[in-house]
Amino acid sequence: MSAAIRSEFRKFFTTRMWWGMAIAMFVAGAGLAVAFGFLLTTKGATGGGPGGGAPTGNPVQVANSVYTGYLSIGYLLTLVIGVMQIGSEYRHKTITSTFLGTPRRGRVMGAKVVALLGIGALYGLLSLVGSVVAGAIVLNARGADAFPGTEILRSLALSLLVLGLWALIGLGAGILIPNQVAALLISVGVAWILEPIAGVLLGLWQFGREHIVPYLPTQATNAIVSGVTQTGANAVKPLSWWVAALVLAAYAVVLAGFGSWRTARSDIS
């Protein structure tokens, strides 16, 4: 198993994509932290308002949103990595040699799962370095408390888990849609465009707002890090952080698990 895991890491880190992604994650972490830092410390930005609809949160939630703002882009990047980790094997016809080198397909898929969790955590650490340093500077400069509570450490740690889980969701999508280009377009399109639109439309319906929207993957992602929330008549009440973590983990387990099961039993030629 250790040899299979090393092989999966080697497949990823011997390409030029990994350091390009690393730079993008670091820059996104720092840039979004600065943007959220200025936005959420503007007078009245997190205090609601007569008309409702404004973000609201205490100092801990503001800091959480600043430091984990990179997730708004980071989860898409790790989703892409998950798709490519298996999609590139189908595209370049290396999946056959992979299974010949390690005849136990379950071991191969298990190694991919472990590698993707590690890759997601690594990119999360790179993003956190940029976001925490830049975000703390902005918060201090704006007169806000950069570290108002220990709950921030929990949110930072959970953000690493979030990226790993989204990578597993991408792995499942890449298996279920063997064409790599189609898998990338469909998975990113659903996560970035279709799901947010569906969330807005379902949010107009009381049952959907209370019982469906909070369980969507991106909504669960936001709830895990306990950031600022929206107010107003159509605002969605977020799940508790641990419930949201279980929900996102369930998406990852179902997609990656079913995809791995299908790969272990399908004909590869």
Tab-separated table of C-alpha atoms in Angstrom:
chain	number	residue	atom	x	y	z
A	1	MET	CA	0.000	0.000	0.000
A	2	SER	CA	2.812	2.435	0.838
A	3	ALA	CA	4.388	1.823	-2.571
A	4	ALA	CA	1.047	2.499	-4.282
A	5	ILE	CA	0.625	5.743	-2.320
A	6	ARG	CA	4.149	6.885	-3.221
A	7	SER	CA	3.366	6.116	-6.850
A	8	GLU	CA	0.256	8.321	-6.769
A	9	PHE	CA	2.170	11.199	-5.205
A	10	ARG	CA	4.921	10.767	-7.794
A	11	LYS	CA	2.415	10.904	-10.642
A	12	PHE	CA	1.249	14.272	-9.412
A	13	PHE	CA	4.472	15.938	-8.269
A	14	THR	CA	6.479	15.003	-11.371
A	15	THR	CA	4.254	17.212	-13.530
A	16	ARG	CA	4.447	20.976	-13.911
A	17	MET	CA	0.837	21.381	-12.861
A	18	TRP	CA	1.542	20.968	-9.155
A	19	TRP	CA	3.684	24.077	-8.723
A	20	GLY	CA	1.376	26.123	-10.951
A	21	MET	CA	-1.516	25.129	-8.696
A	22	ALA	CA	0.620	25.865	-5.633
A	23	ILE	CA	1.306	29.420	-6.804
A	24	ALA	CA	-2.366	29.938	-7.638
A	25	MET	CA	-3.482	28.693	-4.204
A	26	PHE	CA	-0.981	30.898	-2.351
A	27	VAL	CA	-1.845	34.005	-4.368
A	28	ALA	CA	-5.585	33.312	-4.075
A	29	GLY	CA	-5.255	32.842	-0.321
A	30	ALA	CA	-3.421	36.119	0.185
A	31	GLY	CA	-5.484	38.124	-2.305
A	32	LEU	CA	-8.882	36.978	-1.047
A	33	ALA	CA	-7.815	37.491	2.569
A	34	VAL	CA	-6.960	41.098	1.777
A	35	ALA	CA	-10.241	41.591	-0.102
A	36	PHE	CA	-12.382	40.027	2.632
A	37	GLY	CA	-10.371	41.840	5.295
A	38	PHE	CA	-11.225	45.238	3.857
A	39	LEU	CA	-14.799	44.280	2.973
A	40	LEU	CA	-15.788	42.802	6.332
A	41	THR	CA	-14.146	45.517	8.433
A	42	THR	CA	-15.857	48.353	6.616
A	43	LYS	CA	-18.193	50.211	8.980
A	44	GLY	CA	-21.610	48.573	8.958
A	45	ALA	CA	-20.495	45.679	6.702
A	46	THR	CA	-21.324	42.975	9.228
A	47	GLY	CA	-24.028	44.654	11.180
A	48	GLY	CA	-27.046	43.763	9.126
A	49	GLY	CA	-29.181	46.790	8.403
A	50	PRO	CA	-32.755	47.974	8.109
A	51	GLY	CA	-33.201	46.314	4.747
A	52	GLY	CA	-31.616	43.015	5.770
A	53	GLY	CA	-29.521	40.887	3.476
A	54	ALA	CA	-26.152	42.129	4.715
A	55	PRO	CA	-23.584	39.689	6.103
A	56	THR	CA	-23.509	39.483	9.862
A	57	GLY	CA	-21.051	37.935	12.280
A	58	ASN	CA	-19.009	38.361	15.441
A	59	PRO	CA	-15.224	39.001	15.420
A	60	VAL	CA	-14.481	35.252	15.317
A	61	GLN	CA	-16.713	34.751	12.281
A	62	VAL	CA	-15.160	37.751	10.553
A	63	ALA	CA	-11.657	36.349	11.123
A	64	ASN	CA	-12.787	32.918	9.935
A	65	SER	CA	-14.166	34.405	6.725
A	66	VAL	CA	-10.972	36.358	6.106
A	67	TYR	CA	-8.617	33.430	6.681
A	68	THR	CA	-10.691	30.828	4.828
A	69	GLY	CA	-11.910	33.031	1.995
A	70	TYR	CA	-9.550	31.132	-0.310
A	71	LEU	CA	-11.988	28.203	-0.206
A	72	SER	CA	-14.230	30.066	-2.662
A	73	ILE	CA	-11.604	29.276	-5.313
A	74	GLY	CA	-9.548	26.571	-3.624
A	75	TYR	CA	-12.305	23.970	-3.625
A	76	LEU	CA	-12.605	24.280	-7.420
A	77	LEU	CA	-8.864	23.756	-7.869
A	78	THR	CA	-8.789	20.622	-5.741
A	79	LEU	CA	-11.947	19.414	-7.499
A	80	VAL	CA	-10.008	19.724	-10.766
A	81	ILE	CA	-7.036	17.865	-9.246
A	82	GLY	CA	-9.311	15.022	-8.200
A	83	VAL	CA	-10.778	14.734	-11.688
A	84	MET	CA	-7.352	14.791	-13.324
A	85	GLN	CA	-5.852	12.248	-10.928
A	86	ILE	CA	-7.978	9.549	-12.553
A	87	GLY	CA	-9.078	11.312	-15.759
A	88	SER	CA	-5.515	11.652	-17.034
A	89	GLU	CA	-5.071	7.897	-16.628
A	90	TYR	CA	-8.002	7.240	-18.929
A	91	ARG	CA	-6.967	9.982	-21.346
A	92	HIS	CA	-3.344	8.839	-21.723
A	93	LYS	CA	-4.215	5.126	-21.514
A	94	THR	CA	-2.007	4.583	-18.451
A	95	ILE	CA	-4.812	3.081	-16.368
A	96	THR	CA	-4.003	-0.373	-17.809
A	97	SER	CA	-0.337	-0.238	-16.803
A	98	THR	CA	-1.336	1.112	-13.389
A	99	PHE	CA	-3.536	-1.911	-12.706
A	100	LEU	CA	-0.937	-4.260	-14.152
A	101	GLY	CA	1.714	-2.791	-11.861
A	102	THR	CA	-0.610	-3.119	-8.859
A	103	PRO	CA	-3.060	-5.928	-9.710
A	104	ARG	CA	-5.295	-5.241	-6.709
A	105	ARG	CA	-7.517	-2.439	-7.928
A	106	GLY	CA	-8.899	-1.711	-4.481
A	107	ARG	CA	-5.377	-0.953	-3.309
A	108	VAL	CA	-4.824	1.412	-6.238
A	109	MET	CA	-8.035	3.320	-5.547
A	110	GLY	CA	-7.272	3.438	-1.832
A	111	ALA	CA	-3.865	4.919	-2.648
A	112	LYS	CA	-5.506	7.568	-4.824
A	113	VAL	CA	-7.849	8.502	-1.981
A	114	VAL	CA	-4.985	8.859	0.513
A	115	ALA	CA	-2.880	10.822	-1.976
A	116	LEU	CA	-5.701	13.232	-2.772
A	117	LEU	CA	-6.361	13.894	0.907
A	118	GLY	CA	-2.667	14.662	1.342
A	119	ILE	CA	-2.523	16.862	-1.751
A	120	GLY	CA	-5.602	18.776	-0.621
A	121	ALA	CA	-4.091	19.323	2.833
A	122	LEU	CA	-0.790	20.487	1.308
A	123	TYR	CA	-2.492	23.064	-0.886
A	124	GLY	CA	-4.582	24.118	2.069
A	125	LEU	CA	-1.434	24.786	4.096
A	126	LEU	CA	0.032	26.873	1.271
A	127	SER	CA	-3.174	28.879	1.050
A	128	LEU	CA	-3.330	29.361	4.809
A	129	VAL	CA	0.205	30.729	4.906
A	130	GLY	CA	-0.796	33.438	2.455
A	131	SER	CA	-4.253	34.096	3.888
A	132	VAL	CA	-3.298	34.181	7.575
A	133	VAL	CA	-0.287	36.443	7.053
A	134	ALA	CA	-2.058	38.846	4.694
A	135	GLY	CA	-5.368	38.659	6.563
A	136	ALA	CA	-3.810	39.324	9.971
A	137	ILE	CA	-1.990	42.369	8.615
A	138	VAL	CA	-5.201	43.791	7.151
A	139	LEU	CA	-7.278	43.084	10.274
A	140	ASN	CA	-4.696	44.716	12.524
A	141	ALA	CA	-4.420	47.701	10.193
A	142	ARG	CA	-8.208	48.087	10.226
A	143	GLY	CA	-8.363	47.975	14.012
A	144	ALA	CA	-9.938	44.511	14.231
A	145	ASP	CA	-8.755	41.617	16.371
A	146	ALA	CA	-6.757	39.236	14.171
A	147	PHE	CA	-7.189	36.238	16.529
A	148	PRO	CA	-10.236	36.836	18.724
A	149	GLY	CA	-10.711	33.201	19.785
A	150	THR	CA	-9.338	29.679	19.645
A	151	GLU	CA	-12.259	28.616	17.435
A	152	ILE	CA	-10.278	30.073	14.553
A	153	LEU	CA	-7.753	27.227	14.833
A	154	ARG	CA	-10.569	24.714	14.391
A	155	SER	CA	-11.792	26.490	11.270
A	156	LEU	CA	-8.279	26.600	9.815
A	157	ALA	CA	-7.812	22.871	10.404
A	158	LEU	CA	-11.233	22.054	8.956
A	159	SER	CA	-10.448	24.083	5.832
A	160	LEU	CA	-7.675	21.575	5.064
A	161	LEU	CA	-10.192	18.747	5.359
A	162	VAL	CA	-12.580	20.589	3.054
A	163	LEU	CA	-10.033	20.718	0.234
A	164	GLY	CA	-9.261	17.020	0.608
A	165	LEU	CA	-12.956	16.123	0.493
A	166	TRP	CA	-13.513	18.196	-2.639
A	167	ALA	CA	-10.581	16.388	-4.258
A	168	LEU	CA	-12.353	13.085	-3.519
A	169	ILE	CA	-15.561	14.465	-5.027
A	170	GLY	CA	-13.510	15.236	-8.135
A	171	LEU	CA	-12.102	11.700	-8.106
A	172	GLY	CA	-15.615	10.283	-8.138
A	173	ALA	CA	-16.653	12.605	-10.975
A	174	GLY	CA	-13.558	11.655	-12.970
A	175	ILE	CA	-14.388	7.955	-12.649
A	176	LEU	CA	-18.071	8.275	-13.447
A	177	ILE	CA	-17.273	10.459	-16.499
A	178	PRO	CA	-14.243	8.765	-18.134
A	179	ASN	CA	-13.733	11.574	-20.684
A	180	GLN	CA	-11.422	13.977	-18.880
A	181	VAL	CA	-12.520	17.152	-20.659
A	182	ALA	CA	-16.195	16.345	-20.148
A	183	ALA	CA	-15.581	15.459	-16.501
A	184	LEU	CA	-13.825	18.791	-15.891
A	185	LEU	CA	-16.491	20.861	-17.629
A	186	ILE	CA	-19.408	19.084	-15.977
A	187	SER	CA	-17.980	18.933	-12.443
A	188	VAL	CA	-16.781	22.552	-12.407
A	189	GLY	CA	-19.971	23.728	-14.123
A	190	VAL	CA	-22.177	21.995	-11.570
A	191	ALA	CA	-20.129	23.150	-8.549
A	192	TRP	CA	-19.508	26.715	-9.709
A	193	ILE	CA	-22.629	27.597	-11.713
A	194	LEU	CA	-25.543	25.185	-11.471
A	195	GLU	CA	-25.450	24.547	-7.734
A	196	PRO	CA	-25.304	28.248	-6.714
A	197	ILE	CA	-28.169	29.017	-9.088
A	198	ALA	CA	-30.167	26.097	-7.696
A	199	GLY	CA	-29.421	27.339	-4.176
A	200	VAL	CA	-30.788	30.796	-4.968
A	201	LEU	CA	-33.939	29.424	-6.598
A	202	LEU	CA	-34.581	26.871	-3.860
A	203	GLY	CA	-33.959	29.595	-1.295
A	204	LEU	CA	-37.102	31.349	-2.510
A	205	TRP	CA	-39.117	28.323	-1.371
A	206	GLN	CA	-39.391	27.935	2.399
A	207	PHE	CA	-39.072	24.138	2.396
A	208	GLY	CA	-36.094	24.282	0.071
A	209	ARG	CA	-34.466	27.043	2.116
A	210	GLU	CA	-34.807	25.083	5.352
A	211	HIS	CA	-34.362	21.455	4.262
A	212	ILE	CA	-32.436	21.353	0.966
A	213	VAL	CA	-30.142	24.345	0.457
A	214	PRO	CA	-28.137	23.921	3.716
A	215	TYR	CA	-27.177	20.409	2.580
A	216	LEU	CA	-25.760	21.439	-0.789
A	217	PRO	CA	-21.953	20.923	-1.013
A	218	THR	CA	-20.955	24.588	-1.257
A	219	GLN	CA	-23.340	25.578	1.540
A	220	ALA	CA	-21.883	22.822	3.717
A	221	THR	CA	-18.382	24.055	2.852
A	222	ASN	CA	-19.197	27.562	4.074
A	223	ALA	CA	-20.832	26.236	7.238
A	224	ILE	CA	-17.809	24.107	8.142
A	225	VAL	CA	-15.552	27.144	8.589
A	226	SER	CA	-18.189	29.127	10.550
A	227	GLY	CA	-17.829	32.391	8.670
A	228	VAL	CA	-20.170	35.353	8.470
A	229	THR	CA	-23.758	34.604	7.465
A	230	GLN	CA	-26.390	36.420	5.459
A	231	THR	CA	-29.456	38.033	6.968
A	232	GLY	CA	-32.816	38.763	5.438
A	233	ALA	CA	-36.099	37.047	4.659
A	234	ASN	CA	-34.561	34.521	2.251
A	235	ALA	CA	-31.343	33.918	4.196
A	236	VAL	CA	-30.342	30.277	4.669
A	237	LYS	CA	-29.623	29.145	8.202
A	238	PRO	CA	-26.266	27.325	8.080
A	239	LEU	CA	-25.703	23.891	9.585
A	240	SER	CA	-23.544	23.360	12.647
A	241	TRP	CA	-19.903	22.975	11.634
A	242	TRP	CA	-19.752	19.290	12.559
A	243	VAL	CA	-23.003	18.468	10.749
A	244	ALA	CA	-21.746	20.318	7.681
A	245	ALA	CA	-18.479	18.352	7.845
A	246	LEU	CA	-20.413	15.082	7.912
A	247	VAL	CA	-22.559	16.212	4.975
A	248	LEU	CA	-19.551	17.103	2.813
A	249	ALA	CA	-17.799	13.886	3.850
A	250	ALA	CA	-20.912	11.945	2.802
A	251	TYR	CA	-20.747	13.484	-0.694
A	252	ALA	CA	-17.061	12.517	-0.943
A	253	VAL	CA	-17.596	8.989	0.375
A	254	VAL	CA	-20.539	8.291	-1.911
A	255	LEU	CA	-18.925	9.626	-5.098
A	256	ALA	CA	-15.391	8.331	-4.493
A	257	GLY	CA	-16.673	5.083	-3.004
A	258	PHE	CA	-19.073	4.303	-5.815
A	259	GLY	CA	-16.504	5.337	-8.400
A	260	SER	CA	-13.849	3.097	-6.834
A	261	TRP	CA	-16.298	0.194	-6.665
A	262	ARG	CA	-17.155	0.655	-10.328
A	263	THR	CA	-13.483	0.867	-11.332
A	264	ALA	CA	-12.644	-2.302	-9.423
A	265	ARG	CA	-15.271	-4.235	-11.389
A	266	SER	CA	-15.217	-2.652	-14.847
A	267	ASP	CA	-13.347	-3.896	-17.875
A	268	ILE	CA	-10.230	-1.818	-18.514
A	269	SER	CA	-8.686	-2.124	-21.949
